[in-house]
Structures are given as structure tokens and as C-alpha cells.
PDB file of C-alpha atoms in Angstrom:
ATOM      1  CA  MET A   3       0.000   0.000   0.000  1.00  0.00           C
ATOM      2  CA  GLY A   4       1.016   3.613  -0.451  1.00  0.00           C
ATOM      3  CA  PRO A   5      -0.443   7.108  -0.698  1.00  0.00           C
ATOM      4  CA  ALA A   6      -3.542   7.430  -2.845  1.00  0.00           C
ATOM      5  CA  GLU A   7      -3.153   8.962  -6.287  1.00  0.00           C
ATOM      6  CA  GLY A   8      -5.092  12.145  -5.533  1.00  0.00           C
ATOM      7  CA  VAL A   9      -3.711  14.770  -3.153  1.00  0.00           C
ATOM      8  CA  TYR A  10      -4.577  18.340  -2.140  1.00  0.00           C
ATOM      9  CA  LEU A  11      -1.914  21.029  -2.440  1.00  0.00           C
ATOM     10  CA  ASN A  12      -2.369  24.758  -1.908  1.00  0.00           C
ATOM     11  CA  GLY A  13      -5.933  25.073  -3.132  1.00  0.00           C
ATOM     12  CA  SER A  14      -6.158  22.307  -5.723  1.00  0.00           C
ATOM     13  CA  PHE A  15      -6.806  18.564  -5.937  1.00  0.00           C
ATOM     14  CA  VAL A  16      -4.127  17.093  -8.204  1.00  0.00           C
ATOM     15  CA  LYS A  17      -2.406  13.782  -8.888  1.00  0.00           C
ATOM     16  CA  ALA A  18       0.502  13.167  -6.553  1.00  0.00           C
ATOM     17  CA  ASP A  19       3.033  12.930  -9.356  1.00  0.00           C
ATOM     18  CA  GLU A  20       1.833  16.272 -10.715  1.00  0.00           C
ATOM     19  CA  ALA A  21       1.997  18.176  -7.412  1.00  0.00           C
ATOM     20  CA  SER A  22       4.616  20.942  -7.354  1.00  0.00           C
ATOM     21  CA  LEU A  23       6.036  22.677  -4.266  1.00  0.00           C
ATOM     22  CA  SER A  24       8.195  25.803  -4.176  1.00  0.00           C
ATOM     23  CA  PRO A  25      11.775  25.127  -3.001  1.00  0.00           C
ATOM     24  CA  PHE A  26      11.419  28.282  -0.900  1.00  0.00           C
ATOM     25  CA  ASP A  27       8.595  26.871   1.241  1.00  0.00           C
ATOM     26  CA  ARG A  28       9.362  27.461   4.931  1.00  0.00           C
ATOM     27  CA  GLY A  29       8.433  23.852   5.712  1.00  0.00           C
ATOM     28  CA  LEU A  30      11.287  22.682   3.486  1.00  0.00           C
ATOM     29  CA  LEU A  31      13.815  25.348   4.491  1.00  0.00           C
ATOM     30  CA  PHE A  32      13.202  25.581   8.247  1.00  0.00           C
ATOM     31  CA  ALA A  33      10.785  22.752   9.189  1.00  0.00           C
ATOM     32  CA  HIS A  34       8.422  25.662   9.942  1.00  0.00           C
ATOM     33  CA  ALA A  35       5.325  23.514   9.664  1.00  0.00           C
ATOM     34  CA  ALA A  36       2.710  21.638  11.668  1.00  0.00           C
ATOM     35  CA  TYR A  37       1.032  18.342  10.836  1.00  0.00           C
ATOM     36  CA  GLU A  38      -1.709  15.976  11.916  1.00  0.00           C
ATOM     37  CA  VAL A  39      -2.571  12.397  10.991  1.00  0.00           C
ATOM     38  CA  THR A  40      -6.218  11.389  11.412  1.00  0.00           C
ATOM     39  CA  ALA A  41      -7.284   7.747  11.303  1.00  0.00           C
ATOM     40  CA  VAL A  42     -10.228   6.680   9.137  1.00  0.00           C
ATOM     41  CA  PHE A  43     -12.367   3.647   9.977  1.00  0.00           C
ATOM     42  CA  ASN A  44     -15.564   2.585   8.207  1.00  0.00           C
ATOM     43  CA  GLY A  45     -15.401   5.882   6.340  1.00  0.00           C
ATOM     44  CA  LYS A  46     -15.407   7.917   9.571  1.00  0.00           C
ATOM     45  CA  LEU A  47     -12.703  10.310  10.750  1.00  0.00           C
ATOM     46  CA  ILE A  48     -11.589   9.226  14.233  1.00  0.00           C
ATOM     47  CA  ASP A  49     -11.220  11.932  16.929  1.00  0.00           C
ATOM     48  CA  PHE A  50     -11.095  14.667  14.292  1.00  0.00           C
ATOM     49  CA  GLU A  51     -12.112  17.430  16.709  1.00  0.00           C
ATOM     50  CA  GLY A  52      -9.120  16.627  18.922  1.00  0.00           C
ATOM     51  CA  HIS A  53      -6.754  16.671  15.962  1.00  0.00           C
ATOM     52  CA  ALA A  54      -8.137  20.026  14.793  1.00  0.00           C
ATOM     53  CA  ARG A  55      -7.760  21.570  18.264  1.00  0.00           C
ATOM     54  CA  ARG A  56      -4.156  20.373  18.544  1.00  0.00           C
ATOM     55  CA  LEU A  57      -3.384  21.655  15.044  1.00  0.00           C
ATOM     56  CA  PHE A  58      -4.696  25.136  15.840  1.00  0.00           C
ATOM     57  CA  ARG A  59      -2.786  25.177  19.130  1.00  0.00           C
ATOM     58  CA  THR A  60       0.437  24.224  17.349  1.00  0.00           C
ATOM     59  CA  LEU A  61      -0.124  26.784  14.576  1.00  0.00           C
ATOM     60  CA  GLU A  62      -0.626  29.527  17.149  1.00  0.00           C
ATOM     61  CA  GLY A  63       2.529  28.458  18.975  1.00  0.00           C
ATOM     62  CA  ILE A  64       4.687  28.514  15.821  1.00  0.00           C
ATOM     63  CA  GLU A  65       3.048  31.677  14.442  1.00  0.00           C
ATOM     64  CA  ILE A  66       1.354  30.302  11.336  1.00  0.00           C
ATOM     65  CA  PRO A  67      -2.187  31.598  10.686  1.00  0.00           C
ATOM     66  CA  PRO A  68      -4.729  28.786  10.315  1.00  0.00           C
ATOM     67  CA  PRO A  69      -5.706  28.354   6.649  1.00  0.00           C
ATOM     68  CA  PHE A  70      -9.213  27.034   7.454  1.00  0.00           C
ATOM     69  CA  ASP A  71     -11.605  26.782  10.364  1.00  0.00           C
ATOM     70  CA  ALA A  72     -12.381  23.346  11.793  1.00  0.00           C
ATOM     71  CA  ASP A  73     -15.519  22.795   9.694  1.00  0.00           C
ATOM     72  CA  ALA A  74     -13.804  23.651   6.403  1.00  0.00           C
ATOM     73  CA  LEU A  75     -10.847  21.475   7.347  1.00  0.00           C
ATOM     74  CA  GLU A  76     -13.124  18.504   8.044  1.00  0.00           C
ATOM     75  CA  MET A  77     -14.904  18.971   4.712  1.00  0.00           C
ATOM     76  CA  LEU A  78     -11.522  18.996   2.968  1.00  0.00           C
ATOM     77  CA  HIS A  79     -10.567  15.721   4.654  1.00  0.00           C
ATOM     78  CA  ARG A  80     -13.865  14.108   3.634  1.00  0.00           C
ATOM     79  CA  GLU A  81     -13.618  15.275   0.034  1.00  0.00           C
ATOM     80  CA  LEU A  82     -10.084  13.897  -0.260  1.00  0.00           C
ATOM     81  CA  LEU A  83     -11.234  10.505   1.063  1.00  0.00           C
ATOM     82  CA  GLU A  84     -14.237  10.431  -1.262  1.00  0.00           C
ATOM     83  CA  ARG A  85     -12.148  11.324  -4.308  1.00  0.00           C
ATOM     84  CA  ASN A  86      -9.749   8.466  -3.550  1.00  0.00           C
ATOM     85  CA  GLY A  87     -12.314   5.915  -2.351  1.00  0.00           C
ATOM     86  CA  VAL A  88     -10.534   5.396   0.990  1.00  0.00           C
ATOM     87  CA  THR A  89     -12.682   4.103   3.881  1.00  0.00           C
ATOM     88  CA  GLU A  90      -9.975   2.725   6.203  1.00  0.00           C
ATOM     89  CA  GLY A  91      -6.529   4.185   6.716  1.00  0.00           C
ATOM     90  CA  PHE A  92      -5.450   7.724   7.473  1.00  0.00           C
ATOM     91  CA  VAL A  93      -5.321  11.326   6.241  1.00  0.00           C
ATOM     92  CA  TYR A  94      -2.046  13.252   6.563  1.00  0.00           C
ATOM     93  CA  LEU A  95      -2.246  17.060   6.789  1.00  0.00           C
ATOM     94  CA  GLN A  96       0.696  19.473   6.724  1.00  0.00           C
ATOM     95  CA  VAL A  97       0.477  23.259   7.139  1.00  0.00           C
ATOM     96  CA  THR A  98       3.657  25.207   6.410  1.00  0.00           C
ATOM     97  CA  GLY A  99       4.762  28.803   6.746  1.00  0.00           C
ATOM     98  CA  GLY A 100       4.379  29.131   2.978  1.00  0.00           C
ATOM     99  CA  ALA A 101       6.704  30.396   0.262  1.00  0.00           C
ATOM    100  CA  TYR A 102       7.574  33.978  -0.697  1.00  0.00           C
ATOM    101  CA  GLY A 103      10.418  33.599  -3.169  1.00  0.00           C
ATOM    102  CA  THR A 104      13.425  33.823  -0.874  1.00  0.00           C
ATOM    103  CA  ARG A 105      15.075  32.297   2.192  1.00  0.00           C
ATOM    104  CA  ASP A 106      14.723  34.598   5.190  1.00  0.00           C
ATOM    105  CA  PHE A 107      14.685  33.394   8.794  1.00  0.00           C
ATOM    106  CA  ALA A 108      11.999  35.804  10.000  1.00  0.00           C
ATOM    107  CA  GLY A 109       9.998  35.944   6.793  1.00  0.00           C
ATOM    108  CA  PRO A 110       7.174  38.400   6.108  1.00  0.00           C
ATOM    109  CA  LYS A 111       5.156  39.752   9.017  1.00  0.00           C
ATOM    110  CA  ALA A 112       2.024  37.964   7.774  1.00  0.00           C
ATOM    111  CA  LEU A 113       2.677  34.411   6.536  1.00  0.00           C
ATOM    112  CA  ASP A 114       0.536  32.885   3.792  1.00  0.00           C
ATOM    113  CA  PRO A 115       0.409  29.206   4.823  1.00  0.00           C
ATOM    114  CA  GLY A 116       0.887  26.278   2.506  1.00  0.00           C
ATOM    115  CA  VAL A 117      -1.449  23.278   2.859  1.00  0.00           C
ATOM    116  CA  PHE A 118      -0.858  19.675   1.790  1.00  0.00           C
ATOM    117  CA  LEU A 119      -3.054  16.610   2.362  1.00  0.00           C
ATOM    118  CA  PHE A 120      -2.833  13.023   1.212  1.00  0.00           C
ATOM    119  CA  CYS A 121      -4.620   9.859   2.281  1.00  0.00           C
ATOM    120  CA  GLU A 122      -3.656   6.206   2.347  1.00  0.00           C
ATOM    121  CA  ALA A 123      -5.666   3.008   2.577  1.00  0.00           C
ATOM    122  CA  ARG A 124      -4.320   0.860   5.409  1.00  0.00           C
ATOM    123  CA  THR A 125      -5.558  -1.879   7.723  1.00  0.00           C
ATOM    124  CA  LEU A 126      -5.495  -0.181  11.115  1.00  0.00           C
ATOM    125  CA  ILE A 127      -5.390  -3.214  13.404  1.00  0.00           C
ATOM    126  CA  GLY A 128      -2.844  -5.818  12.298  1.00  0.00           C
ATOM    127  CA  GLU A 129      -0.191  -8.166  13.601  1.00  0.00           C
ATOM    128  CA  ARG A 130       1.828  -5.478  15.402  1.00  0.00           C
ATOM    129  CA  ALA A 131      -1.177  -4.386  17.433  1.00  0.00           C
ATOM    130  CA  ARG A 132      -2.072  -7.999  18.214  1.00  0.00           C
ATOM    131  CA  ASP A 133       1.384  -9.408  18.964  1.00  0.00           C
ATOM    132  CA  GLY A 134       3.418  -6.393  20.112  1.00  0.00           C
ATOM    133  CA  VAL A 135       6.803  -5.177  18.858  1.00  0.00           C
ATOM    134  CA  GLY A 136      10.416  -4.938  20.014  1.00  0.00           C
ATOM    135  CA  ALA A 137      12.066  -1.602  20.831  1.00  0.00           C
ATOM    136  CA  ILE A 138      15.415  -0.097  21.846  1.00  0.00           C
ATOM    137  CA  LEU A 139      16.202   2.779  24.219  1.00  0.00           C
ATOM    138  CA  VAL A 140      17.384   6.039  22.613  1.00  0.00           C
ATOM    139  CA  GLU A 141      18.363   9.310  24.304  1.00  0.00           C
ATOM    140  CA  ASP A 142      15.733  11.975  23.626  1.00  0.00           C
ATOM    141  CA  GLN A 143      17.397  14.795  21.674  1.00  0.00           C
ATOM    142  CA  ARG A 144      14.340  16.606  20.356  1.00  0.00           C
ATOM    143  CA  TRP A 145      13.738  20.338  20.747  1.00  0.00           C
ATOM    144  CA  LYS A 146      12.191  21.638  23.954  1.00  0.00           C
ATOM    145  CA  ARG A 147       8.628  22.182  22.719  1.00  0.00           C
ATOM    146  CA  ARG A 148       7.658  18.614  21.933  1.00  0.00           C
ATOM    147  CA  ASP A 149       4.040  19.425  22.800  1.00  0.00           C
ATOM    148  CA  TYR A 150       3.789  21.138  19.388  1.00  0.00           C
ATOM    149  CA  LYS A 151       3.194  18.636  16.570  1.00  0.00           C
ATOM    150  CA  THR A 152       5.648  20.086  14.064  1.00  0.00           C
ATOM    151  CA  THR A 153       7.488  18.488  11.157  1.00  0.00           C
ATOM    152  CA  GLN A 154      10.794  18.757  13.026  1.00  0.00           C
ATOM    153  CA  LEU A 155      11.199  14.974  13.132  1.00  0.00           C
ATOM    154  CA  LEU A 156      14.884  14.343  12.453  1.00  0.00           C
ATOM    155  CA  SER A 157      15.553  12.879  15.921  1.00  0.00           C
ATOM    156  CA  GLN A 158      12.612  10.494  15.571  1.00  0.00           C
ATOM    157  CA  ALA A 159      13.737   9.432  12.093  1.00  0.00           C
ATOM    158  CA  LEU A 160      17.250   8.687  13.395  1.00  0.00           C
ATOM    159  CA  ALA A 161      15.772   6.721  16.313  1.00  0.00           C
ATOM    160  CA  TYR A 162      13.796   4.529  13.910  1.00  0.00           C
ATOM    161  CA  ARG A 163      16.892   3.955  11.782  1.00  0.00           C
ATOM    162  CA  ALA A 164      18.803   2.862  14.895  1.00  0.00           C
ATOM    163  CA  ALA A 165      15.942   0.509  15.791  1.00  0.00           C
ATOM    164  CA  GLU A 166      16.036  -1.079  12.338  1.00  0.00           C
ATOM    165  CA  ARG A 167      19.779  -1.639  12.639  1.00  0.00           C
ATOM    166  CA  ALA A 168      19.109  -3.352  15.979  1.00  0.00           C
ATOM    167  CA  GLY A 169      16.502  -5.611  14.375  1.00  0.00           C
ATOM    168  CA  VAL A 170      13.504  -4.218  16.281  1.00  0.00           C
ATOM    169  CA  PHE A 171      10.495  -2.100  15.342  1.00  0.00           C
ATOM    170  CA  GLY A 172      10.710   1.053  17.435  1.00  0.00           C
ATOM    171  CA  ALA A 173      12.475   3.141  20.051  1.00  0.00           C
ATOM    172  CA  ILE A 174      11.654   4.388  23.547  1.00  0.00           C
ATOM    173  CA  LEU A 175      13.071   7.845  24.268  1.00  0.00           C
ATOM    174  CA  HIS A 176      14.553   8.863  27.625  1.00  0.00           C
ATOM    175  CA  GLU A 177      15.953  12.072  29.091  1.00  0.00           C
ATOM    176  CA  ASP A 178      17.693  12.712  32.424  1.00  0.00           C
ATOM    177  CA  GLY A 179      16.886   9.186  33.583  1.00  0.00           C
ATOM    178  CA  MET A 180      13.168   9.463  32.788  1.00  0.00           C
ATOM    179  CA  VAL A 181      11.221   7.963  29.888  1.00  0.00           C
ATOM    180  CA  THR A 182       9.480  10.595  27.746  1.00  0.00           C
ATOM    181  CA  GLU A 183       7.629   8.657  25.021  1.00  0.00           C
ATOM    182  CA  ALA A 184       8.164   6.351  22.075  1.00  0.00           C
ATOM    183  CA  ALA A 185       9.700   7.709  18.880  1.00  0.00           C
ATOM    184  CA  SER A 186       6.286   8.398  17.327  1.00  0.00           C
ATOM    185  CA  ALA A 187       3.754   7.463  20.001  1.00  0.00           C
ATOM    186  CA  ASN A 188       2.885   8.082  23.622  1.00  0.00           C
ATOM    187  CA  LEU A 189       4.053   5.304  25.954  1.00  0.00           C
ATOM    188  CA  TRP A 190       1.999   3.135  28.301  1.00  0.00           C
ATOM    189  CA  VAL A 191       3.143   0.649  30.960  1.00  0.00           C
ATOM    190  CA  VAL A 192       0.682  -1.925  32.328  1.00  0.00           C
ATOM    191  CA  LEU A 193       1.427  -3.279  35.825  1.00  0.00           C
ATOM    192  CA  ASP A 194      -0.327  -6.261  37.395  1.00  0.00           C
ATOM    193  CA  GLY A 195      -3.031  -6.084  34.726  1.00  0.00           C
ATOM    194  CA  GLU A 196      -4.770  -3.337  36.714  1.00  0.00           C
ATOM    195  CA  ARG A 197      -2.558  -0.240  36.868  1.00  0.00           C
ATOM    196  CA  VAL A 198      -1.585   1.792  33.801  1.00  0.00           C
ATOM    197  CA  LEU A 199       1.275   4.306  33.852  1.00  0.00           C
ATOM    198  CA  THR A 200       1.858   7.064  31.274  1.00  0.00           C
ATOM    199  CA  ARG A 201       3.994  10.188  31.167  1.00  0.00           C
ATOM    200  CA  ASN A 202       2.339  13.363  32.458  1.00  0.00           C
ATOM    201  CA  LEU A 203       1.662  16.162  29.977  1.00  0.00           C
ATOM    202  CA  GLY A 204       4.097  19.049  29.601  1.00  0.00           C
ATOM    203  CA  HIS A 205       6.550  20.451  27.084  1.00  0.00           C
ATOM    204  CA  GLN A 206       8.411  17.107  27.109  1.00  0.00           C
ATOM    205  CA  ILE A 207       5.816  15.014  25.204  1.00  0.00           C
ATOM    206  CA  LEU A 208       3.159  15.396  22.553  1.00  0.00           C
ATOM    207  CA  PRO A 209      -0.395  15.523  23.978  1.00  0.00           C
ATOM    208  CA  GLY A 210      -1.648  12.562  21.947  1.00  0.00           C
ATOM    209  CA  ILE A 211      -5.250  12.541  20.769  1.00  0.00           C
ATOM    210  CA  THR A 212      -5.360   8.732  21.039  1.00  0.00           C
ATOM    211  CA  ARG A 213      -3.705   9.054  24.473  1.00  0.00           C
ATOM    212  CA  GLN A 214      -6.613  11.202  25.702  1.00  0.00           C
ATOM    213  CA  SER A 215      -9.216   8.828  24.268  1.00  0.00           C
ATOM    214  CA  VAL A 216      -7.510   5.843  25.914  1.00  0.00           C
ATOM    215  CA  LEU A 217      -7.368   7.672  29.267  1.00  0.00           C
ATOM    216  CA  GLU A 218     -11.098   8.342  29.136  1.00  0.00           C
ATOM    217  CA  ARG A 219     -11.913   4.731  28.307  1.00  0.00           C
ATOM    218  CA  LEU A 220      -9.599   3.332  30.978  1.00  0.00           C
ATOM    219  CA  ARG A 221     -11.300   5.452  33.606  1.00  0.00           C
ATOM    220  CA  GLU A 222     -14.714   4.333  32.352  1.00  0.00           C
ATOM    221  CA  ALA A 223     -13.509   0.719  32.775  1.00  0.00           C
ATOM    222  CA  GLY A 224     -12.454   1.453  36.370  1.00  0.00           C
ATOM    223  CA  LEU A 225      -8.712   0.933  35.781  1.00  0.00           C
ATOM    224  CA  SER A 226      -6.216   2.988  37.741  1.00  0.00           C
ATOM    225  CA  VAL A 227      -4.176   5.426  35.664  1.00  0.00           C
ATOM    226  CA  GLU A 228      -1.010   6.955  37.081  1.00  0.00           C
TER     227      GLU A 228
END
């Protein structure tokens, strides 16, 4: 499987191999961009409201004006899925600081954001979810505002490459003797089948949308969360 043929880029639905991005886009030059990945199951967007809220929070924090409101953004997601016939998988959204024909750290006072979306058909629950995966420990070297979901993912990419060299699937990040999270997921530890531990929110980890949904369902089930 791979990305669907049709994508959305800066105002137009086009074929992926026909999409064209300016080399001066701030997402490319400075990783000045935010992103979200929303799961799709039975044709429904999962936890979309949470993803939209986190996106707008990140955009405010990195000083990119939101290109759409939440309703317009949801309609864009749905149209992309319908055009590509995807009912299970995910939608990837990236909002950048845009392009203005030059490379300048500060950029113009008012940024004109760039927007890119693609979707991919994928079976969401497979062998890894059923059987578990191996992981290695990697020192957390990400920037200090990990609660923003930006495209600054070099440290995570290097962690996954190290995991592959070690013959395992993923990596668990640690800092100053404390676990932060996995390379691209929040971390959970189950003790005695009754207690569940997870890292507290703060600048050190991403406030996962799935993490919040799991917390709510664990509490409904009467399990202790620490």
C-alpha cells in the first residue's frame, strides 16, 4: 500500500506525481510547519475534533495563521477521502509557513500558509497491534517544545533507523533518567493487569489525541491510571 493517487496542495486537488512545491517553502527550508494524521475507519474520521484543536494550538505556537476553520478542514478531509475511495486508513495534513520567493529566517510579518493533504488506505489493526513489537532505548534529543506537533522529526527518524539496525520495530526515548515517550507514540506501561502508567503532559511530550481517548476509556472501565 502507499499514498492514494489524488492529493490536495495549496488550493487544488491534483495527482501526486503532478503536485509541485516551491523550493522556498518554509516547511522545506526551516521545518516551519505543523502536521496531523487522522485515522479513518468505516469511512469515519476518528477523533477529528481533537486533531483540529491540537493543530490550531500548534499553529498559534509557531506563528502560522490557520488556513481554514475546523468545519472547512473537516470537509476537505472528507472530500479527499471520497475522491480516492478510501474508507480505512489515514489522512495526513501538513500546514507550512508558505513560500515567498526567498530564504529569510523571519519571513514576512504575515505568513501565507501552505497546505498539503494526502490519504492512504491501510488496515489499522494488524499483527503489530495484536502481537506487540520490540524496541530499543534512545536518548531523547528533540527540541524543547515537543508538545507542538511540528514536522521537526529528524531525531525520531534517526531513532527509527537505529531501531532497524538493531533488528527491532521502534524506540523508547529517555531524558535525564526518565522515559518521555516512544519515537512516534505516547508510551503506556501496564502493571499487574490493573494499573496503567503514562507520562504526564508538559513540554516534554506530545499531547496525543489517542492518548486522551484511551485515558477516558480506561477510567470508564475502572482501571487505575497513574
